[in-house]
Short mmCIF file of C-alpha atoms in Angstrom, two decimals:
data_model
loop_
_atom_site.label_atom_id
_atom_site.label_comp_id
_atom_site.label_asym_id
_atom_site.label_seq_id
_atom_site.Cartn_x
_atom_site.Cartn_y
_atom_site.Cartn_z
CA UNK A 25 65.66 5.72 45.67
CA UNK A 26 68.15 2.98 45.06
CA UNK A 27 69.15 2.02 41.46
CA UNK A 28 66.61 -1.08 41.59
CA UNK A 29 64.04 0.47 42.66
CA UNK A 30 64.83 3.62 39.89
CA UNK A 31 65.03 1.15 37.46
CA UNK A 32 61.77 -0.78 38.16
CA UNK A 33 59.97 2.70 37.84
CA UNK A 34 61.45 3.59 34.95
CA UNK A 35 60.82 0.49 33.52
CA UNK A 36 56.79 0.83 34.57
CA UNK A 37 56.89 4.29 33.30
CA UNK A 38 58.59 3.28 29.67
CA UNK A 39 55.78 0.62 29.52
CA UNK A 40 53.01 3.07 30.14
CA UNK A 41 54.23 5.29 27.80
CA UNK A 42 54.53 2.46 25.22
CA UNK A 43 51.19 1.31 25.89
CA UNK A 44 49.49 4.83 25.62
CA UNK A 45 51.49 4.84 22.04
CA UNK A 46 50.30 1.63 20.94
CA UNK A 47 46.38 2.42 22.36
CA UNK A 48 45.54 4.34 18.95
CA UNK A 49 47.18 1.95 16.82
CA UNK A 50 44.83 -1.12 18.10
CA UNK A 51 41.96 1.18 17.61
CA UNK A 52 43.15 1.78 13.78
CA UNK A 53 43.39 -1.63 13.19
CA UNK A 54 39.81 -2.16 13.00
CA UNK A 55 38.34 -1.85 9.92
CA UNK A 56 35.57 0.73 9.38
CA UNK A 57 32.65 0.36 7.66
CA UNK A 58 30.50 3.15 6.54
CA UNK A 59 26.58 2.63 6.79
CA UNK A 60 23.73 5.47 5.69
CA UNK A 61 20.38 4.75 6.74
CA UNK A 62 16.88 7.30 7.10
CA UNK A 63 15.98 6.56 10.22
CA UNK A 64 15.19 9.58 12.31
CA UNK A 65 14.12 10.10 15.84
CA UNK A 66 12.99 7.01 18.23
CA UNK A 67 13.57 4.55 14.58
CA UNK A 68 16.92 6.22 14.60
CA UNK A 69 18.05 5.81 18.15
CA UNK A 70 17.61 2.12 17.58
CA UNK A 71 19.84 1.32 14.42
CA UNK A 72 22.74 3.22 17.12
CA UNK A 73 21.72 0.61 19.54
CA UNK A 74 22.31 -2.18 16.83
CA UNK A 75 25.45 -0.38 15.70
CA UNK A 76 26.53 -0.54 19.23
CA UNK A 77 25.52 -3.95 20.23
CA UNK A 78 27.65 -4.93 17.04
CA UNK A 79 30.57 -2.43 17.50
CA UNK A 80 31.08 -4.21 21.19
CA UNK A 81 30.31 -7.58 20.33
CA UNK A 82 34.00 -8.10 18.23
CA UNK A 83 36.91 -6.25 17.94
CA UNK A 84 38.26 -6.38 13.60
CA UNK A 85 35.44 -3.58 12.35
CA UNK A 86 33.80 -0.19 13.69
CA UNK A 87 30.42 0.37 11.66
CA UNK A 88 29.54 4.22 11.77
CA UNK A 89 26.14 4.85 11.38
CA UNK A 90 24.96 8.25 9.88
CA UNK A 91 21.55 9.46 8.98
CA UNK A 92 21.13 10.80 5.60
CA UNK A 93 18.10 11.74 6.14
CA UNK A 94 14.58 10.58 4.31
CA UNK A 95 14.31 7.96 2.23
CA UNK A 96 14.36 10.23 -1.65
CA UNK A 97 17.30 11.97 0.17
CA UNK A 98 19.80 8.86 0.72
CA UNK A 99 18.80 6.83 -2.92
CA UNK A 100 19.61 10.88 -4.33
CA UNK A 101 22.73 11.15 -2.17
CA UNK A 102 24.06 7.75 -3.13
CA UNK A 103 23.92 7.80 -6.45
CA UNK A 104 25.85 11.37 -6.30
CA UNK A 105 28.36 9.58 -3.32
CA UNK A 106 28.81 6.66 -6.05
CA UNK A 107 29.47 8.90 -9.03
CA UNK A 108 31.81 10.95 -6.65
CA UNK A 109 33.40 7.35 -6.09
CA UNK A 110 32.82 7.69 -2.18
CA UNK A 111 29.98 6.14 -1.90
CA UNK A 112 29.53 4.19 1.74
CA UNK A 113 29.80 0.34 1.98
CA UNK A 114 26.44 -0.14 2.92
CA UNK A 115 22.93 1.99 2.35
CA UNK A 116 19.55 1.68 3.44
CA UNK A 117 17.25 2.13 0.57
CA UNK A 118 13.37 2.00 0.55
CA UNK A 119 11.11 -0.52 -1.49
CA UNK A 120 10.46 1.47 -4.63
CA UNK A 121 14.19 2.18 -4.87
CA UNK A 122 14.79 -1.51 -5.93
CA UNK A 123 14.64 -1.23 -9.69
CA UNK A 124 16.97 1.59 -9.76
CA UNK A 125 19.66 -0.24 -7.10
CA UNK A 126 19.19 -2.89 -8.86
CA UNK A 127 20.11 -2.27 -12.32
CA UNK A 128 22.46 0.45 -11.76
CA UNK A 129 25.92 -1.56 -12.04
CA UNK A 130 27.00 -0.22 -8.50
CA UNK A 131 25.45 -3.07 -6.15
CA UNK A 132 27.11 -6.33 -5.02
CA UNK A 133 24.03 -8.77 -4.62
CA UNK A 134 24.15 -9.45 -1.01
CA UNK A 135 23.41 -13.10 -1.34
CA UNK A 136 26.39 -13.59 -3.77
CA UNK A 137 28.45 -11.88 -0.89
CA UNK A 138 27.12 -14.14 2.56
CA UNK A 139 27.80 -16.94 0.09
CA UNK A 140 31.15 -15.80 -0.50
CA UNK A 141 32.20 -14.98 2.36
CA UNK A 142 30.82 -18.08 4.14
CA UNK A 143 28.18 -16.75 6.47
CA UNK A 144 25.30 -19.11 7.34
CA UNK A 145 22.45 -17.24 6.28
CA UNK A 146 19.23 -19.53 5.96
CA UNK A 147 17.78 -17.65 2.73
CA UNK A 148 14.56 -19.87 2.68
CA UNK A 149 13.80 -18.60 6.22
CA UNK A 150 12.98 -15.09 4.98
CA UNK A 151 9.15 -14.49 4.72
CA UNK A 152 8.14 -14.90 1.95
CA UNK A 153 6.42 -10.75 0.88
CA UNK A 154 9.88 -9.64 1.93
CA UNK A 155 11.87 -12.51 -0.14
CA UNK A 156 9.81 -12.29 -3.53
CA UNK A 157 10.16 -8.66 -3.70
CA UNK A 158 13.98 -8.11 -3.11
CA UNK A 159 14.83 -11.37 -5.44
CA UNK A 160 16.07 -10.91 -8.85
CA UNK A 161 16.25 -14.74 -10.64
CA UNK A 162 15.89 -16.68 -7.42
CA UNK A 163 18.48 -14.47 -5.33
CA UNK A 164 18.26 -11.90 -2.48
CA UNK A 165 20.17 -8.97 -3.84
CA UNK A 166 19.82 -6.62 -0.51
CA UNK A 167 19.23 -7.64 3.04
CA UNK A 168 15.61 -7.22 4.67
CA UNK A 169 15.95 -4.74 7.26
CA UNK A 170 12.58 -2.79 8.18
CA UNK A 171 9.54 -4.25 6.91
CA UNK A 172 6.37 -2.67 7.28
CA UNK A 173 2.25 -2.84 5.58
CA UNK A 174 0.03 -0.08 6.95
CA UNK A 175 -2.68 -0.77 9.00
CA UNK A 176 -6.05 0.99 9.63
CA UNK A 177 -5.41 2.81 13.54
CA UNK A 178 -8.51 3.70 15.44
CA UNK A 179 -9.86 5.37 18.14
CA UNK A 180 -11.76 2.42 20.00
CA UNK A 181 -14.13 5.31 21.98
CA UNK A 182 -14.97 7.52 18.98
CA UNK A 183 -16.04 4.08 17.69
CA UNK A 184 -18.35 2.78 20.51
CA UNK A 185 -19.67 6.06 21.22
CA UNK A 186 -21.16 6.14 17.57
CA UNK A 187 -22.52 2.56 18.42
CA UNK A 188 -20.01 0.59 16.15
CA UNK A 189 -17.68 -1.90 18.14
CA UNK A 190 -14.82 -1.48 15.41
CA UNK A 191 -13.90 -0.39 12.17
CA UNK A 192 -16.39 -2.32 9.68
CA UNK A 193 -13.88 -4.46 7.28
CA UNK A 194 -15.15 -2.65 3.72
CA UNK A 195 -14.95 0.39 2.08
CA UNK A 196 -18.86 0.78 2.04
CA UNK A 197 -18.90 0.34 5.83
CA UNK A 198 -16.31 2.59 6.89
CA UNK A 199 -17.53 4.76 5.09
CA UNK A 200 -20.90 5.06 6.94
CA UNK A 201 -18.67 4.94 10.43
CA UNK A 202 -16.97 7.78 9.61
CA UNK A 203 -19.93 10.00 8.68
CA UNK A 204 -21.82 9.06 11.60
CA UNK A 205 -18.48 9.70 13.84
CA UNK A 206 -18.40 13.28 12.34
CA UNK A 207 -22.36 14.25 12.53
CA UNK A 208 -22.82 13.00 15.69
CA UNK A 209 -20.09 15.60 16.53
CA UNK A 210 -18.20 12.32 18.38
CA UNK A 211 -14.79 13.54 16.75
CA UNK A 212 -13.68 16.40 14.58
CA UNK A 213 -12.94 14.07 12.15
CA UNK A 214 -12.86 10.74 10.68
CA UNK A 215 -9.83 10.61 9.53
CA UNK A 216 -6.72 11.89 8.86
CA UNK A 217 -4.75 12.02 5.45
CA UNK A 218 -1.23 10.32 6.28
CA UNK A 219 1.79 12.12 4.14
CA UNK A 220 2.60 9.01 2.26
CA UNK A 221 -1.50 8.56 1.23
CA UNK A 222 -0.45 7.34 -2.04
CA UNK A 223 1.48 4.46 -0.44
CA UNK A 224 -1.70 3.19 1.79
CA UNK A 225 -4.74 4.68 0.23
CA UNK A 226 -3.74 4.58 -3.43
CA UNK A 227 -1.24 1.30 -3.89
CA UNK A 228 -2.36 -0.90 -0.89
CA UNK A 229 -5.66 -0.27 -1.93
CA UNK A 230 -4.54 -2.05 -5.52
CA UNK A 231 -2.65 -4.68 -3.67
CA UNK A 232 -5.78 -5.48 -0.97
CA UNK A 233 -8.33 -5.40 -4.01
CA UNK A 234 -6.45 -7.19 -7.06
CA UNK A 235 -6.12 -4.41 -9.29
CA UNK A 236 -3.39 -4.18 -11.55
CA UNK A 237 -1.58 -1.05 -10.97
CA UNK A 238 0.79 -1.65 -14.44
CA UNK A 239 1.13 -4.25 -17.26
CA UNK A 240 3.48 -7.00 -16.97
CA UNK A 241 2.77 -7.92 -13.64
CA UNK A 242 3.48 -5.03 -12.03
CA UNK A 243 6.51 -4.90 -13.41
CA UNK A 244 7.89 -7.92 -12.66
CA UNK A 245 7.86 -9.55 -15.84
CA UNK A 246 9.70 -6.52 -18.00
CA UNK A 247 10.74 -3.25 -18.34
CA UNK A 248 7.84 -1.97 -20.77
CA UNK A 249 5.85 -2.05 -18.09
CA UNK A 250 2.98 0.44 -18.32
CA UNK A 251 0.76 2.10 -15.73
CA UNK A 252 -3.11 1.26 -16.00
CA UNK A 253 -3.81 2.72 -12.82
CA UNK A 254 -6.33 5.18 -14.04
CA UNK A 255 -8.64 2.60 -15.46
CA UNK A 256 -9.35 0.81 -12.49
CA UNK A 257 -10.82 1.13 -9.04
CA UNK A 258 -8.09 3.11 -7.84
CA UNK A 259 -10.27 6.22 -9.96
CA UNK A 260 -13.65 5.76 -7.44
CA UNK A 261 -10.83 5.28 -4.54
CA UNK A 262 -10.08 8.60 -5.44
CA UNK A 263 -13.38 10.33 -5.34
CA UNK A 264 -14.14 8.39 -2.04
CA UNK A 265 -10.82 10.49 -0.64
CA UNK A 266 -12.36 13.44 -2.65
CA UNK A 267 -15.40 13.47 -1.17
CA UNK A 268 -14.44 12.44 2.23
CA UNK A 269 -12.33 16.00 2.08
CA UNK A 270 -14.79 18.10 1.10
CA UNK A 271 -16.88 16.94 3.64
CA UNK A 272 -14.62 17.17 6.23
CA UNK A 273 -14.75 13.53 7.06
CA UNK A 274 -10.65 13.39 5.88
CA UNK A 275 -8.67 16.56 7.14
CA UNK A 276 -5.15 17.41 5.95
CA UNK A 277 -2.58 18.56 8.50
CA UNK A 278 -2.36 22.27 8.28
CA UNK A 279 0.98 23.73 10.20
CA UNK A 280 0.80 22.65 14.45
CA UNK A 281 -0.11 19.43 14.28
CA UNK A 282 1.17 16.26 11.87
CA UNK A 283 -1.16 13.82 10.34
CA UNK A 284 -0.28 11.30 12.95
CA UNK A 285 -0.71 13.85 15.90
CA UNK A 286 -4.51 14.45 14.16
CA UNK A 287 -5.09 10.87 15.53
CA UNK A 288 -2.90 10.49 18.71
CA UNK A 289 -4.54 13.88 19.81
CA UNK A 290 -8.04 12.95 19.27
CA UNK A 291 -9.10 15.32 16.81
CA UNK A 292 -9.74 12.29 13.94
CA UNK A 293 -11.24 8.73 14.55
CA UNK A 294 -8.77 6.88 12.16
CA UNK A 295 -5.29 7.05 10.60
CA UNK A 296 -3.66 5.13 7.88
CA UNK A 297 0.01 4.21 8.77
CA UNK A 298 2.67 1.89 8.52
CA UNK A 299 2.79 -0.57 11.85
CA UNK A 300 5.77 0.99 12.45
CA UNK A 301 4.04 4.00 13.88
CA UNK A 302 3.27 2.04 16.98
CA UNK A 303 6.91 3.15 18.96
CA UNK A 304 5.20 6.81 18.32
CA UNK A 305 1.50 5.76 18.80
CA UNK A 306 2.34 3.94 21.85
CA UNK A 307 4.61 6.97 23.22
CA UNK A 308 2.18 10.21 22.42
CA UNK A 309 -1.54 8.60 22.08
CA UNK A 310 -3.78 10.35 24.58
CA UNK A 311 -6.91 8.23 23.43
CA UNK A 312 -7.52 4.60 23.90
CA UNK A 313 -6.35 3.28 20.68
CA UNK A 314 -6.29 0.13 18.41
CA UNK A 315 -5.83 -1.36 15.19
CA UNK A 316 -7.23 -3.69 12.10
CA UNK A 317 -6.81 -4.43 8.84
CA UNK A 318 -6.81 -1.98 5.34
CA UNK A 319 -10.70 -2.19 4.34
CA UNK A 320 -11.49 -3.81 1.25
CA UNK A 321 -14.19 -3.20 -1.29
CA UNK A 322 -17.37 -4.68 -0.79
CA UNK A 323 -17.54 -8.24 -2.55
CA UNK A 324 -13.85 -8.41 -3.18
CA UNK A 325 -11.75 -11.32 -1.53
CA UNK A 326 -9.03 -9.16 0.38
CA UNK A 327 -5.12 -9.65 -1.09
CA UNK A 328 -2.14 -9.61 1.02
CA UNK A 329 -0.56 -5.93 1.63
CA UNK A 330 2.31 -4.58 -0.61
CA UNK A 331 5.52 -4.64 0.91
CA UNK A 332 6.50 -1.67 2.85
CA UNK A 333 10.42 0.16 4.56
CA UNK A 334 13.69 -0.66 3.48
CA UNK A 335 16.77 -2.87 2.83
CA UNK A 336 20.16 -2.53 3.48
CA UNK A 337 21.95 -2.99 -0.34
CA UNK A 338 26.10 -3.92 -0.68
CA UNK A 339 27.66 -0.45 -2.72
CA UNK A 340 30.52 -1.89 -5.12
CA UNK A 341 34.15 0.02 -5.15
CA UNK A 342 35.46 -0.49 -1.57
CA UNK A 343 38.74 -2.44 -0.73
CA UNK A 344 38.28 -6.49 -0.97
CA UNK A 345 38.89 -6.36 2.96
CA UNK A 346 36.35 -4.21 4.38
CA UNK A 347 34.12 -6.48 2.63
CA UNK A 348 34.59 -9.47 5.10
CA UNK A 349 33.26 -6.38 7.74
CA UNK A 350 30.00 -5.92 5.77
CA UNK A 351 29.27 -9.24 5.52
CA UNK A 352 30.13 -10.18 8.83
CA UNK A 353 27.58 -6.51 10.38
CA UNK A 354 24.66 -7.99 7.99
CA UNK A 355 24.75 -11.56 9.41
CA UNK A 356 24.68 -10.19 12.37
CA UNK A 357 21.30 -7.98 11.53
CA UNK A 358 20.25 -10.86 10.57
CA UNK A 359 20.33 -13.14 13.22
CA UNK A 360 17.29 -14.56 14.72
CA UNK A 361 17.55 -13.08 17.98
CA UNK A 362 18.98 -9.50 16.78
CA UNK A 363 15.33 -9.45 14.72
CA UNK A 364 13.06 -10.16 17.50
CA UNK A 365 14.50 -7.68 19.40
CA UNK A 366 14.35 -5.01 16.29
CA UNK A 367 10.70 -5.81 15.76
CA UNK A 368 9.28 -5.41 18.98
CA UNK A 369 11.00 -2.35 19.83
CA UNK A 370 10.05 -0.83 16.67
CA UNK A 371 6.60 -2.51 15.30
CA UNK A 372 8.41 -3.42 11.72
CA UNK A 373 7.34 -7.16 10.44
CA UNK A 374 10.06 -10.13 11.47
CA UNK A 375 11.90 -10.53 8.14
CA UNK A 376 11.97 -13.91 8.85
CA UNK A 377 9.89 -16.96 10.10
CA UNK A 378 12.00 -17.82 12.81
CA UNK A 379 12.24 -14.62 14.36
CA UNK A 380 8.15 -14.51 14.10
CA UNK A 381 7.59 -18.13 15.43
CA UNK A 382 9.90 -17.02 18.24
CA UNK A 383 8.07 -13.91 19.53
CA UNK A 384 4.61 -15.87 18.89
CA UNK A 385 5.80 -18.36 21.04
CA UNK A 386 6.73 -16.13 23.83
CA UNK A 387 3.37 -14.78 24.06
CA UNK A 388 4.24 -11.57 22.15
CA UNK A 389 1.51 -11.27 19.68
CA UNK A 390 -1.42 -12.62 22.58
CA UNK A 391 -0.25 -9.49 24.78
CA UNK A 392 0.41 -7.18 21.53
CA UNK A 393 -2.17 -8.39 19.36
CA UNK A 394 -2.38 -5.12 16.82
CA UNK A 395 1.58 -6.35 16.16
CA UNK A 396 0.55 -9.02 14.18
CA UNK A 397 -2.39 -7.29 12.16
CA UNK A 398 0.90 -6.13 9.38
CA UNK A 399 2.52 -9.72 9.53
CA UNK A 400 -1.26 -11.85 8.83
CA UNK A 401 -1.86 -9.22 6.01
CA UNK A 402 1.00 -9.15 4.27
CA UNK A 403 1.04 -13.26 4.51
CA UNK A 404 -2.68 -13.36 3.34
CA UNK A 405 -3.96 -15.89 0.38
CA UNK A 406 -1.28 -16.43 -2.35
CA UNK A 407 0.20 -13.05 -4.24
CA UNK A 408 -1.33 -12.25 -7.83
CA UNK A 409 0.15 -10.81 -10.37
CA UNK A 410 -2.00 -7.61 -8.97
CA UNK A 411 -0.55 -8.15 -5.09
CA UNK A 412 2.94 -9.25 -5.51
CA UNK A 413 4.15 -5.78 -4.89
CA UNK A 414 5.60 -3.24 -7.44
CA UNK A 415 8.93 -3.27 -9.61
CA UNK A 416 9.08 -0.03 -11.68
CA UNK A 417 12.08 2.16 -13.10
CA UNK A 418 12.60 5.20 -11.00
CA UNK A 419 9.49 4.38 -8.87
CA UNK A 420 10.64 7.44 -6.58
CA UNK A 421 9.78 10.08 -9.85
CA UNK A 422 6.90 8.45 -11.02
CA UNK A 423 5.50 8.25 -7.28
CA UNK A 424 6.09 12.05 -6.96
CA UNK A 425 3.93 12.57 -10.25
CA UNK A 426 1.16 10.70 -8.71
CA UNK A 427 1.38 12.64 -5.48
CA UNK A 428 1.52 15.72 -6.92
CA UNK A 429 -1.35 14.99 -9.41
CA UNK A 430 -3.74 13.73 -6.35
CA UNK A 431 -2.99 17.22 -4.51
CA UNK A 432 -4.22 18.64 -6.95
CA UNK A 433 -7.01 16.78 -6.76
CA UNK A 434 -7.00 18.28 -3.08
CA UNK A 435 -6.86 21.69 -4.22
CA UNK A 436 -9.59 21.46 -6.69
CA UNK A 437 -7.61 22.09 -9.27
CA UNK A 438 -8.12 18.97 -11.27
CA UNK A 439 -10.86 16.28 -11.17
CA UNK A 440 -9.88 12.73 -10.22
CA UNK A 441 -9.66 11.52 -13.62
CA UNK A 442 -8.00 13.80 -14.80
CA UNK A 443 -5.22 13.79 -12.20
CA UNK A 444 -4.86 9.82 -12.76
CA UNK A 445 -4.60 10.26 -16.49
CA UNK A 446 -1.88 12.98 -16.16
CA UNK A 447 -0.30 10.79 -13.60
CA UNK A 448 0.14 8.10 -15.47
CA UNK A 449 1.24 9.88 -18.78
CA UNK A 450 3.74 11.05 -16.43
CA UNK A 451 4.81 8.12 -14.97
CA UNK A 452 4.84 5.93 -18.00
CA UNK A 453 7.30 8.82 -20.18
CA UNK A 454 9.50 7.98 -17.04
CA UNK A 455 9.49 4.25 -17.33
CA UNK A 456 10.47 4.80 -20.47
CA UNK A 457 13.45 6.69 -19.82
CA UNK A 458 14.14 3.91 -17.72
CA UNK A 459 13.94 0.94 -20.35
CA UNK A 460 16.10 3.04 -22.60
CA UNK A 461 18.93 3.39 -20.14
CA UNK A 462 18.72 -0.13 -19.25
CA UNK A 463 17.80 -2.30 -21.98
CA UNK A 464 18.30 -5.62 -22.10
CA UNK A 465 19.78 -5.63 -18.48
CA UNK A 466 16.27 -7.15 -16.73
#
């Protein structure tokens, strides 16, 4: 080889080997932003697919995406992370999480942020369940992210074969259904009792029916905030579930099979979920299925749903820099075509108008009607005091009280009233542990 030729190869070679050494270092140059979410299985599959879709769509930040796992499991492990000062940049926390996020000094409101940092985010855009319930004096302080109301799910043969063409839309009416359903030996059950029954059965059925669930509108309008819960119809709710137990017209998943698998299998008529079940319902039904609205009482005007899932909330303490990464990931969540996309391919609500006026126009909703049942509900009549949703100190403990007091109920340990009065002495010696430790901050 002559010495132009060696020195042309040497030159290529010196300039690979530069380039392999200076690979890595474009790599670290992005920024990377830490993000803990509770989304398992098909829910968690797709926030990687958003992750990814933003990860290749610029090249200054990497967001790493890491289940946590359930919701009471990532609001417990921030709050540790944060005290440990290593908290992430950006966590997905659940609706009755808000109070505590909220007034626990270790947030940055997420509108103040998109503001700052200049990103076009139409704020008014946001429907309007999903805006009223994450605003604290007139501002977003987390991002919508999954939105969800439960729905009643069917089984549209068990129905016809009892004669009935649907679900009837009260209380009294279902009711019957579901005891003709069982006698007539059309189903093993009626229905099945979800693992988050005090979410649909107990606080939806406030919400739908206009009863207040605490003083001071919920919560909304100040930390001494009681529970009344037990002195409305939430107590003859109660012994409806009761009774629907003992008679085997409501079964409890035992170990093989999980509430929703009670319905998708055929062994119950109905199941009360969030419309986010239908990725799974869709995926594993073996019956002909459909949906409708939560049942009402009879003679009540029905109230929109209660606000259901999760929003992703700003953690204070990271370097100024990485925070032009989290604003820039969020905007992109929130982008109109980014949520039509997450909605259909996961059955949450469109956080916002646009995204919903878009799908409706494509035909979305006309070929996926039961889609829409979560979006009309939740947008139903104007909010009361009763319907607005709920904004209690550590709703997660007092919501465990409640739980455990109505499974006891179950177990026939405790009558209904009972149960609802100890639930509420529990809950309210909670709230006020929580207007102690943050007086005069709401």
């Amino acid at each position: 080889m002559d010495k132009t030729k060696r020195a042309f190869v040497g030159g290529l070679l010196a300039a690979g080997m530069l380039a392999g050494l200076a690979a890595p270092s474009t790599a670290q140059q992005r920024t990377e932003i830490q993000f803990w979410h509770a989304m398992g299985g098909v829910l968690g599959e797709r926030v990687d697919e958003i992750v990814k879709r933003y990860n290749a769509s610029q090249a200054r930040y990497t967001v790493v995406a890491t289940n946590k796992g359930n919701y009471d499991e990532v609001i417990n492990g921030t709050i540790a992370a944060y005290r440990a000062k290593k908290a992430p940049h950006i966590v997905q926390i659940y609706e009755r999480g808000f109070m505590t996020m909220l007034l626990s000094d270790a947030i940055v409101p997420v509108q103040d942020l998109m503001t700052e940092k200049k990103k076009r985010i139409d704020w008014a855009d946001f429907i309007r369940p999903v805006a009223s319930y994450y605003q604290y004096k007139g501002k977003l302080m987390s991002m919508p992210f999954n939105s969800s109301a439960p729905i009643l799910w069917y089984n549209k043969e068990h129905f016809e074969k009892a004669g009935f063409t649907a679900p009837g839309p009260t209380w009294q009416e279902l009711d019957k259904q579901l005891y003709a359903i069982k006698s007539k030996g059309i189903a093993e059950c009626g229905s099945s009792l979800a693992g988050d029954f005090f979410w649909s059965l107990i606080e939806n059925y406030s919400t739908v029916n206009d009863q207040p669930f605490g003083t001071k509108a919920n919560g909304y309008e100040g930390l001494d905030t009681v529970f009344v819960y037990n002195k409305t119809r939430v107590v003859e709710q109660t012994k409806r579930l009761k009774k629907w137990i003992d008679d085997g017209v409501m079964q409890i998943a035992g170990q093989g099979l999980s509430p929703e698998q009670l319905y998708t299998s055929g062994k119950c008529a109905t199941f009360f979920a969030s419309t986010a079940a239908h990725g799974s319902v869709e995926r594993n039904a073996k019956i002909k299925w459909n949906a409708t609205y939560l049942p009402w009482e009879k003679g009540a005007t029905p109230r929109n749903s209660s606000i259901g899932g999760a929003t992703l909330w700003v953690m204070k303490g990271q370097k100024a820099e990485d925070y032009d990464g989290v604003a820039d990931f969020l905007a992109f969540v929130a982008s109109p075509d980014l949520q039509v996309w997450w909605s259909k391919v996961t059955g949450y609500v469109p956080i916002t108008n646009r995204a919903y006026e878009t799908a409706k126009k494509e035909g979305y909703y006309t070929a996926n009607p039961t889609r829409e049942i979560a979006i009309l509900q939740l947008n139903r009549g104007t909010p009361t005091a009763n319907s607005q949703g709920f904004h209690f100190g550590n709703y997660t403990q007092s919501t465990f009280a409640l739980r455990q007091e109505l499974e006891a109920v179950w177990a026939n340990k405790k009558t209904p009233q009972e149960a609802l009065d100890d639930a509420v002495r529990r809950g309210n010696e909670i709230l006020r542990q929580f207007e102690k430790l943050h007086a005069g901050k709401y």
